[in-house]
Tab-separated table of C-alpha atoms in Angstrom:
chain	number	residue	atom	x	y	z
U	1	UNK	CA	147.525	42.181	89.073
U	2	UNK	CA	143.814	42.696	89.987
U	3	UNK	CA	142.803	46.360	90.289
U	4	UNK	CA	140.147	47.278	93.342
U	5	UNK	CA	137.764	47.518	90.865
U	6	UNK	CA	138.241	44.245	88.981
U	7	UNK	CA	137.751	42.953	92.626
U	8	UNK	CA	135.052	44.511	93.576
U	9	UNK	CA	133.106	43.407	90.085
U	10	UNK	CA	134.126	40.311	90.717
U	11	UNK	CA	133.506	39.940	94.405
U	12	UNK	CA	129.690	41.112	93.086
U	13	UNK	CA	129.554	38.338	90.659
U	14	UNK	CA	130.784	36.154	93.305
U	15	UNK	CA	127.770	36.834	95.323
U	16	UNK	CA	125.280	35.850	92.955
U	17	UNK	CA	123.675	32.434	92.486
U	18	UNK	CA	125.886	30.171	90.029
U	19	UNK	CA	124.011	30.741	87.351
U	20	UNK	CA	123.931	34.440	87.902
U	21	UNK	CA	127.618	34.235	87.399
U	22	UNK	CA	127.141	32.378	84.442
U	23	UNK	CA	124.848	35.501	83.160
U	24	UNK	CA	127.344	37.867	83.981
U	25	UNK	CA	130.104	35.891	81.712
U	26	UNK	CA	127.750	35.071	78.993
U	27	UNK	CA	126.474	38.958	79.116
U	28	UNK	CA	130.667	40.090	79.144
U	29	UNK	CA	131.537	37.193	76.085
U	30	UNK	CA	128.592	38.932	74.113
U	31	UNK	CA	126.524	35.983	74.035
U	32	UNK	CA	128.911	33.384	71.668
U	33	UNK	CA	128.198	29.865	72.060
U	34	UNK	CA	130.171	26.903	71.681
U	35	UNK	CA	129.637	24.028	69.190
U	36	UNK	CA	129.038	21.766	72.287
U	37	UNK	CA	126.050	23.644	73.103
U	38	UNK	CA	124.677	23.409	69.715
U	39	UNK	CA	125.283	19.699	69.371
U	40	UNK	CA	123.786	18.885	72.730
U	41	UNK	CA	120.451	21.047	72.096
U	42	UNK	CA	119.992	19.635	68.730
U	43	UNK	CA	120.263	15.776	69.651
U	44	UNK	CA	118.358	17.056	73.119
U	45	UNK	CA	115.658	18.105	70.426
U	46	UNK	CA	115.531	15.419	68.190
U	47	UNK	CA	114.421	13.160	70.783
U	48	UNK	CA	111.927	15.732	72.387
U	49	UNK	CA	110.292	15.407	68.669
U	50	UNK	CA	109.653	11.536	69.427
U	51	UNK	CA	108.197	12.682	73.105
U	52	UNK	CA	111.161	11.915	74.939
U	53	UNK	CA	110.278	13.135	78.103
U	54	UNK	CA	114.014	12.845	79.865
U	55	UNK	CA	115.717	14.953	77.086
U	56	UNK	CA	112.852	17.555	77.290
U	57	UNK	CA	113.080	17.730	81.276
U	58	UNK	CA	117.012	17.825	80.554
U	59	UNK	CA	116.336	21.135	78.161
U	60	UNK	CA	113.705	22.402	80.795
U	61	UNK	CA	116.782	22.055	83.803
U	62	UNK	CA	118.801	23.843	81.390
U	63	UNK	CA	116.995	26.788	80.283
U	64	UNK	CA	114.188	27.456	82.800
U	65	UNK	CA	115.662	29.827	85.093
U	66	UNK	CA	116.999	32.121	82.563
U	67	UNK	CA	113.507	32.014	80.534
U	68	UNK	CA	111.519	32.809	83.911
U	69	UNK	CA	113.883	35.651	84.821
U	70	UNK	CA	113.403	37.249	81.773
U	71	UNK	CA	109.897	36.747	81.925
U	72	UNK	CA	109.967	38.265	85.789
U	73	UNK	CA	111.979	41.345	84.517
U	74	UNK	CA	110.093	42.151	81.438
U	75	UNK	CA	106.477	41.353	83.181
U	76	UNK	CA	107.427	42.206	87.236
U	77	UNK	CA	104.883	39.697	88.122
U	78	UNK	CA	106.153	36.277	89.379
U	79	UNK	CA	102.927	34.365	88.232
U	80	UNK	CA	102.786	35.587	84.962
U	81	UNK	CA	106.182	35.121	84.358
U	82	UNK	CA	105.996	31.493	85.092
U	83	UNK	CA	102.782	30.989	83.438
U	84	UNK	CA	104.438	32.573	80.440
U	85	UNK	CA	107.837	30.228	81.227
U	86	UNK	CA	105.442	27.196	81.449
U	87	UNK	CA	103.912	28.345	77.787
U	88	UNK	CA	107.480	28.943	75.770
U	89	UNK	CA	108.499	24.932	77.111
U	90	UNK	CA	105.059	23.738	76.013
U	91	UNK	CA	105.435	25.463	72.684
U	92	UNK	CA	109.069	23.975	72.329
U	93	UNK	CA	107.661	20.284	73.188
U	94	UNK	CA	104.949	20.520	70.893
U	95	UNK	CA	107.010	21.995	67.995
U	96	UNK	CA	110.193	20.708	68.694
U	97	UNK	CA	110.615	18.651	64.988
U	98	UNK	CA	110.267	22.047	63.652
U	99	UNK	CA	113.125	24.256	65.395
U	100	UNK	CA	116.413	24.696	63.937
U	101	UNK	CA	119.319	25.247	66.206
U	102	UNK	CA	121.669	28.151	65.622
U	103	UNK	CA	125.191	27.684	66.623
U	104	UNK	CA	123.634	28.783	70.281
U	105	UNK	CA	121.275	26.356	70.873
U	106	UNK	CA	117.977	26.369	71.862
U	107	UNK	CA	118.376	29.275	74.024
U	108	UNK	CA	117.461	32.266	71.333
U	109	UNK	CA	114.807	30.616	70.117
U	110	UNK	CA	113.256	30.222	73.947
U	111	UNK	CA	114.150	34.048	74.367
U	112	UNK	CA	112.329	35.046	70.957
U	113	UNK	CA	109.296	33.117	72.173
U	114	UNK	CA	109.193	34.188	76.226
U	115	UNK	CA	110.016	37.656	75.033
U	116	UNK	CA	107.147	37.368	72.328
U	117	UNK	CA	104.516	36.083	74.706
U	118	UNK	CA	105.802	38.756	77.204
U	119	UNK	CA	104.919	41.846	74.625
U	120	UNK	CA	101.515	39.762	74.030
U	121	UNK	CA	100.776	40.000	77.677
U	122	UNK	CA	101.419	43.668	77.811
U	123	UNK	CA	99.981	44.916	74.884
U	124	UNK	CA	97.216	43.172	76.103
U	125	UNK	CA	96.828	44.598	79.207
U	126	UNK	CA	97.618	48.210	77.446
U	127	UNK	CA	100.894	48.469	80.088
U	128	UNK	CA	103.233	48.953	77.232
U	129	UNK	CA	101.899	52.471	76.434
U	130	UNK	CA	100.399	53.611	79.583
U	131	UNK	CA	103.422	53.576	81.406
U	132	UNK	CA	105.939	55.021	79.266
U	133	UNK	CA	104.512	58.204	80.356
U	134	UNK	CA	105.949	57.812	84.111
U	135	UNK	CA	108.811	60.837	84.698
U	136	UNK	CA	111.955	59.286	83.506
U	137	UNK	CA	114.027	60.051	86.733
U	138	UNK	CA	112.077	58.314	89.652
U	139	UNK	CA	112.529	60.702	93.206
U	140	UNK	CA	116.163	59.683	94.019
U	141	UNK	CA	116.654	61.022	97.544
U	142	UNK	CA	113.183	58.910	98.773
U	143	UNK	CA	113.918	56.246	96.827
U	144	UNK	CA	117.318	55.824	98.349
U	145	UNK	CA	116.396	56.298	102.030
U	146	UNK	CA	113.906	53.337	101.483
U	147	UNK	CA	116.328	50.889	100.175
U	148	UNK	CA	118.926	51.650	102.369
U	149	UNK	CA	118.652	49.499	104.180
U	150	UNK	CA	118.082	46.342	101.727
U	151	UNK	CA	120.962	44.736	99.889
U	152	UNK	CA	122.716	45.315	96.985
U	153	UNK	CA	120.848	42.847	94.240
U	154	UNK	CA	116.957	43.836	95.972
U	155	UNK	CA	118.248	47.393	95.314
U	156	UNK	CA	119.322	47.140	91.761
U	157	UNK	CA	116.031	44.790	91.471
U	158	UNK	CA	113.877	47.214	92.972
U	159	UNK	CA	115.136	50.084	90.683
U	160	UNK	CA	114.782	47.720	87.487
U	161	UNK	CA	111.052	47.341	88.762
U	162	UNK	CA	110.981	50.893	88.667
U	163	UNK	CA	111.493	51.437	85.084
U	164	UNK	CA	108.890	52.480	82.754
U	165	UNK	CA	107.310	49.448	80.482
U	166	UNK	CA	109.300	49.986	77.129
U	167	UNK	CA	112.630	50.972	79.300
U	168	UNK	CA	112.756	48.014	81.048
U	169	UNK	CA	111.684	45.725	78.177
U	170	UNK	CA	114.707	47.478	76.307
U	171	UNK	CA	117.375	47.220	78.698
U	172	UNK	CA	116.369	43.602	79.785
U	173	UNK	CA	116.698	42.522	76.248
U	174	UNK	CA	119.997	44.669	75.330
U	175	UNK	CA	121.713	44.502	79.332
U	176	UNK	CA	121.044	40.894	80.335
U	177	UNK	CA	119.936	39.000	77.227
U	178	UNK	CA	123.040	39.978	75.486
U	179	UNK	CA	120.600	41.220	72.174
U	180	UNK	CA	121.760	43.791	69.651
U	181	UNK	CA	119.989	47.081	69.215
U	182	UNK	CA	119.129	45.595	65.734
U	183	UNK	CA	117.283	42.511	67.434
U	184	UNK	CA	115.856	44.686	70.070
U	185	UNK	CA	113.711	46.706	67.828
U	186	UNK	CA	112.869	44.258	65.720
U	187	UNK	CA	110.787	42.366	69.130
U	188	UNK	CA	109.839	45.425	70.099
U	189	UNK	CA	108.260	46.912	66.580
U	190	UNK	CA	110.813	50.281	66.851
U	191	UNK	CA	113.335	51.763	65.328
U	192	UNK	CA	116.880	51.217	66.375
U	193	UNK	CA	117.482	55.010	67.250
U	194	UNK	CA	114.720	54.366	69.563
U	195	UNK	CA	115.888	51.894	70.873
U	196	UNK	CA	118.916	53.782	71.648
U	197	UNK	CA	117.246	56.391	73.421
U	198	UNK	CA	114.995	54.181	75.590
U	199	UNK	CA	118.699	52.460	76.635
U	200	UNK	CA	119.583	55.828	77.536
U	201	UNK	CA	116.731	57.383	79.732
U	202	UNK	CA	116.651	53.910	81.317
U	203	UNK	CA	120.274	54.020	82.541
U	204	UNK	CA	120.052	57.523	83.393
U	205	UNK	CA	117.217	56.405	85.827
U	206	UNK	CA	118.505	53.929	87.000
U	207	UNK	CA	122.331	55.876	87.629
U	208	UNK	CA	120.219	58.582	89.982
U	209	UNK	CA	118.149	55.305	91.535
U	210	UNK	CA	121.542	53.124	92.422
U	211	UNK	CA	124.023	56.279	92.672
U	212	UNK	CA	125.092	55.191	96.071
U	213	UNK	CA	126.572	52.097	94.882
U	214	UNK	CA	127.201	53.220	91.677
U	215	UNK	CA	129.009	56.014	93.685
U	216	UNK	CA	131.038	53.261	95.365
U	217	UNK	CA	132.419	51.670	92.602
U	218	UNK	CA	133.744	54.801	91.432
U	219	UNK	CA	135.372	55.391	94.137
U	220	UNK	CA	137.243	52.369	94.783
U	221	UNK	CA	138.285	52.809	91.079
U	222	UNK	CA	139.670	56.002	91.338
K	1	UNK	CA	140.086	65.488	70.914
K	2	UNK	CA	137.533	68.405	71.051
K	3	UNK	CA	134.750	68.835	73.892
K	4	UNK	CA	132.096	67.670	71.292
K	5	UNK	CA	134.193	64.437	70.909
K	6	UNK	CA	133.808	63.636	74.064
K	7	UNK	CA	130.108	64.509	74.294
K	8	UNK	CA	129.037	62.493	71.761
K	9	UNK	CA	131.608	59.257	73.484
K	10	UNK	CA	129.449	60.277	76.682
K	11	UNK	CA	126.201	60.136	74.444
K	12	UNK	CA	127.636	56.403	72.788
K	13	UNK	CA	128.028	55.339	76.477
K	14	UNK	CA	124.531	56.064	78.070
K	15	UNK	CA	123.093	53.801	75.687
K	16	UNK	CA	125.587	51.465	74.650
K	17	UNK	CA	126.727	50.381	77.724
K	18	UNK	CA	131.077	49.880	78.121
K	19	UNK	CA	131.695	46.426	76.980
K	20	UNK	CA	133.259	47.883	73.715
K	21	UNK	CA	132.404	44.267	72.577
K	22	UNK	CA	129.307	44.719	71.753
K	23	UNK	CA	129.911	48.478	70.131
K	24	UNK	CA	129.477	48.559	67.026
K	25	UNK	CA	132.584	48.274	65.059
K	26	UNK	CA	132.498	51.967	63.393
K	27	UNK	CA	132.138	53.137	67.079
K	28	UNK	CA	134.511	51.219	68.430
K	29	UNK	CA	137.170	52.609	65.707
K	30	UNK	CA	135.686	55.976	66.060
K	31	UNK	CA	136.567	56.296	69.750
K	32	UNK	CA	139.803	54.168	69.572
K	33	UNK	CA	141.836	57.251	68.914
K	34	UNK	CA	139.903	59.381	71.671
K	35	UNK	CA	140.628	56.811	74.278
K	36	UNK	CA	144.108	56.629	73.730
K	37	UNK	CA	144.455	59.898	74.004
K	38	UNK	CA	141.909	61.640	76.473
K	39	UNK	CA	142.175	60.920	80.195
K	40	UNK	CA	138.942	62.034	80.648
K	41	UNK	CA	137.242	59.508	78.456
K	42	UNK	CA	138.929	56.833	79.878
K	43	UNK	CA	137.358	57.870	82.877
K	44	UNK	CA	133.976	57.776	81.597
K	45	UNK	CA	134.820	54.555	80.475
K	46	UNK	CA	135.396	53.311	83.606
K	47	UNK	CA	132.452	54.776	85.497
K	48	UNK	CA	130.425	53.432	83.001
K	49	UNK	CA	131.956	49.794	83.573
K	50	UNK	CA	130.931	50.168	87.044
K	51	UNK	CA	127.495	50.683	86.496
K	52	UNK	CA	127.542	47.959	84.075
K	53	UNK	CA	128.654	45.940	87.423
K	54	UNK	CA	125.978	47.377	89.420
K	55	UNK	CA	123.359	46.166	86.596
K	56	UNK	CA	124.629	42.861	86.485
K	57	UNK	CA	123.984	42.425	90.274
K	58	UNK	CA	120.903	42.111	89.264
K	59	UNK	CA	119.014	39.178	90.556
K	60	UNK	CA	117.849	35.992	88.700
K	61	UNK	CA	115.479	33.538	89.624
K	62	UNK	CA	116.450	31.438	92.339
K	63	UNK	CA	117.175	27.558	91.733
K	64	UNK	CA	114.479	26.589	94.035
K	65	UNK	CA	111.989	28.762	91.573
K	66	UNK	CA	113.210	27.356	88.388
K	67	UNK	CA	113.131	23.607	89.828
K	68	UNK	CA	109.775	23.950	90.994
K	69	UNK	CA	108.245	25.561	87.246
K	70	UNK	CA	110.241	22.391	86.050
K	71	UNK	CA	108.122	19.859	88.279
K	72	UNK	CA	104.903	22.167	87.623
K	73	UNK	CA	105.887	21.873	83.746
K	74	UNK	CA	106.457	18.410	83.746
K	75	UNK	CA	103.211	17.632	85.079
K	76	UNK	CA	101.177	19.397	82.530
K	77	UNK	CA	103.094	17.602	79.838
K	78	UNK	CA	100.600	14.488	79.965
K	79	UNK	CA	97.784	16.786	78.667
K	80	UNK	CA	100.554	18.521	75.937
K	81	UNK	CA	101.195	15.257	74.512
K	82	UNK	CA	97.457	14.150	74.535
K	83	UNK	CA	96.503	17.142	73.055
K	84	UNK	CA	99.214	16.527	70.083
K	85	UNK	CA	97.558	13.363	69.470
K	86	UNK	CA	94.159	14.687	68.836
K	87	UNK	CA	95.357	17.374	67.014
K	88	UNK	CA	97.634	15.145	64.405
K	89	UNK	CA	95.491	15.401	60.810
K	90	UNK	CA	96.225	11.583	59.846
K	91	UNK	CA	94.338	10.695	62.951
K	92	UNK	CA	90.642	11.359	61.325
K	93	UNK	CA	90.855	9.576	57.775
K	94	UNK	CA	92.917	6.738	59.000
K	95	UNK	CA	90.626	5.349	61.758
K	96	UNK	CA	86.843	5.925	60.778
K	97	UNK	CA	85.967	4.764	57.295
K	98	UNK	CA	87.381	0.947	58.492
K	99	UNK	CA	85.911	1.107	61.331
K	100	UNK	CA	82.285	2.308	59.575
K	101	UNK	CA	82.664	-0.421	57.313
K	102	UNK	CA	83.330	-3.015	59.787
K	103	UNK	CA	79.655	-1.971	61.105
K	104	UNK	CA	77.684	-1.932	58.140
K	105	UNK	CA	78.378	-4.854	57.654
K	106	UNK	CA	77.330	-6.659	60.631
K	107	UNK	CA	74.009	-4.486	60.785
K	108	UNK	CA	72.800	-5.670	57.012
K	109	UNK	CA	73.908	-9.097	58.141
K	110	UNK	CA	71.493	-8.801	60.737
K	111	UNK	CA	68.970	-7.432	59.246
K	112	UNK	CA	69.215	-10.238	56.302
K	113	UNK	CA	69.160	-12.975	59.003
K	114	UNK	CA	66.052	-11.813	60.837
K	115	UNK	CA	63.800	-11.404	57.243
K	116	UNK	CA	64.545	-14.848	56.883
K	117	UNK	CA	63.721	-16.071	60.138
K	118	UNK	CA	60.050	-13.870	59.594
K	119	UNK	CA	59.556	-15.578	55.805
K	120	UNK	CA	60.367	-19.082	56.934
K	121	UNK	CA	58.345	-18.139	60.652
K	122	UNK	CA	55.092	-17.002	58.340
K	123	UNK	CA	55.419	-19.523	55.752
K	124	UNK	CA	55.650	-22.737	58.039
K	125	UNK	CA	52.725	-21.388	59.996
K	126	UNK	CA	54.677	-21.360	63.044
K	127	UNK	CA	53.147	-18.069	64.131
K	128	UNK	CA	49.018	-17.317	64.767
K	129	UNK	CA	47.824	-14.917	62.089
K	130	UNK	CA	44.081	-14.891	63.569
K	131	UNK	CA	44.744	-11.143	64.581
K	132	UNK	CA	45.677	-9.982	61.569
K	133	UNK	CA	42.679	-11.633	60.114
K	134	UNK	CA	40.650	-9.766	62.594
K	135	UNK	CA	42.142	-6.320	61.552
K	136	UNK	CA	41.317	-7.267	57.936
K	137	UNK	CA	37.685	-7.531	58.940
K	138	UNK	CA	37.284	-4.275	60.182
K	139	UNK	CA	35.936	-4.949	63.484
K	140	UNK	CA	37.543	-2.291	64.986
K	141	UNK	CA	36.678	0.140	62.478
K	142	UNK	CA	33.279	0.224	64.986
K	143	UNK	CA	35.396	2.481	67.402
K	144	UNK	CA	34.919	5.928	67.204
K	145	UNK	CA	38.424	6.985	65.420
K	146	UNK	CA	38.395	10.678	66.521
K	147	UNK	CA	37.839	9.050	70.107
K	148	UNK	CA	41.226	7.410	70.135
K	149	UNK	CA	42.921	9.746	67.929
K	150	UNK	CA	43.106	12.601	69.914
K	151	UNK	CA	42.540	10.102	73.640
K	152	UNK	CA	39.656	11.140	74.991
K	153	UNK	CA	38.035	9.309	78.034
K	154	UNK	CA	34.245	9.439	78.011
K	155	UNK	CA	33.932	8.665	81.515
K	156	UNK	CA	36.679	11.596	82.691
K	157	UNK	CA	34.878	15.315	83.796
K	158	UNK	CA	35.955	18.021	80.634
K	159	UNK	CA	37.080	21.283	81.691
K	160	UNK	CA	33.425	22.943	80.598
K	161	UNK	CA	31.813	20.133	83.272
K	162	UNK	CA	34.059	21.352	86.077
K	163	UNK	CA	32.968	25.238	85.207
């Protein structure tokens, strides 16, 4: 029997975009892949290595929306994000003969790149450590009257915007890219305890910033 | 269970997240016992899987997006493959020293073909040689030299004239 709260999760799953669903599985499953995948990336690959132009726009259909989200969350700018989107395929057509697939495809070694090119962008623009000195806990009560009246997924996207820089490059990784702690620091250059905390203070925020729906779930849990 | 037990579970959770999945597997045994036994955990457990839900609400890109930074990609990919090309190192020593040779060849044929032509053309007295015999006379050695040298015009005003 489904509880109200196993409904309610998956009555918000069921509101997202197919392959928003699909993120929310592969995000539960801890990120495993099947053989299939791995099979189907690597011949996909070996062809993009003699220019094969169908089997990289076949990879591209695959993978794109998941590399250009990440970018989006990581950089909160829709043009950079796809001009770093655009970058990672390029990369992957150019070196494609050179890539080994993993038992998960080509899919962690798009993220390592996108993510890569995202930390390039900010470091560049000095982002990364100017705004990690925002206040962790954004004003809750103002910041709650102006999304009431939005829905559910501009809210939660709204208070991931929020974050400071190194937050929300942490939880983006860890939360939607399925990433250990381990892998986490490594991309970003920190430790893993740091890691840790900036997890933390980011889902602290971001329980004050979404604590009416948060709030909600609770309840119908209870 | 003590009160610290549970503080440090609450600690595990901020930053871990509830999917007990991806805990790692000393936590996950650590707080086995406490979950089995504390209400209250289990609770925080559960809260915390809610705001997991709320976080993956989280919007993606929309299919429309990712479609159209397909097409945009596709296009550029042209360029990416001409670039490739130039880039390649066995283009360079491949294609220039036969096609340098090819022309070197053709030039000194040339060259060759058009001494002859001027021996037999000299020799056969097919060309007029009274100018050269003229030169040889030194005729023109008359001229003043500096005159044409540096291309002065007798008949032209100078500067110092004009003053």
């Amino acid at each position: 029997m489904v509880s109200r709260k196993e409904a309610r999760v998956v009555t918000l799953a069921a509101s997202l975009p197919a392959e928003d669903q699909g993120d929310v599985g592969r995000v539960v499953s801890g990120g495993k892949a099947s053989g299939a995948v791995q099979e189907g990336d690597s011949a996909l690959l070996a062809r993009v290595a003699r220019e094969d132009e169908r089997a990289f726009r076949s990879l591209v259909d695959q993978h794109m929306s998941r590399t250009l989200t990440l970018a989006r969350r990581i950089l909160r700018d829709a043009d950079e994000a796809d001009d770093i989107a655009q970058e990672t395929f390029l990369r992957l057509w150019r070196k494609a003969a050179g890539i080994d697939v993993g038992p998960a495809g080509v899919a962690p070694w798009l993220r390592q790149v996108a993510t890569n090119l995202c930390l390039d962008r900010l470091r560049q623009r000095g982002r990364l450590e100017v705004t990690d000195d925002l206040p962790e806990v954004p004003d809750a009560p103002r910041q709650l009257a102006a999304l009431e009246a939005r829905d559910l997924k501009s809210r939660v996207d709204e208070a991931l915007m929020r974050l400071p820089e190194r937050q929300r490059v942490a939880l983006t990784l860890f939360q939607y890219e399925g990433m250990s702690m381990a892998e986490v620091g490594a991309m970003m250059g920190i430790s893993d305890e740091a890691v840790e905390s900036l997890l933390a203070r980011a889902r602290r925020s971001l329980k004050v910033a979404l604590a009416s729906e948060w709030n909600e779930l609770k309840r119908d849990g209870a | 269970m003590s009160d610290s037990e549970l503080q440090d579970f609450r600690r595990f959770l901020e930053s871990h997240g509830a999917d007990r999945a991806r805990w790692p597997a000393a936590e996950r045994l650590r707080f086995a016992t406490l979950l089995s036994s504390s209400a209250e955990a289990h609770r925080a457990l559960a809260d915390e899987e809610a705001f997991d839900a709320v976080l993956q609400s989280a919007p993606g890109v929309s299919p429309g997006d990712a479609a159209r930074a397909a097409d945009r990609l596709m296009a550029r990919l042209p360029n990416a493959a001409a670039t490739n090309v130039v880039t390649l190192p066995r283009a360079k020593p491949m294609a220039r020293p036969h096609a340098r040779s090819r022309s070197g060849y053709l030039e000194a044929g040339l060259l060759a073909a058009s001494l002859m032509i001027g021996v037999l053309a000299g020799t056969g007295g097919y060309v007029d040689t009274s100018g050269l015999a003229l030169l040889a006379s030194n005729e023109v050695a008359e001229a003043d030299h500096g005159a044409i040298a540096l291309g002065f015009d007798e008949t032209a005003a100078t500067e110092e004239d004009l003053l």
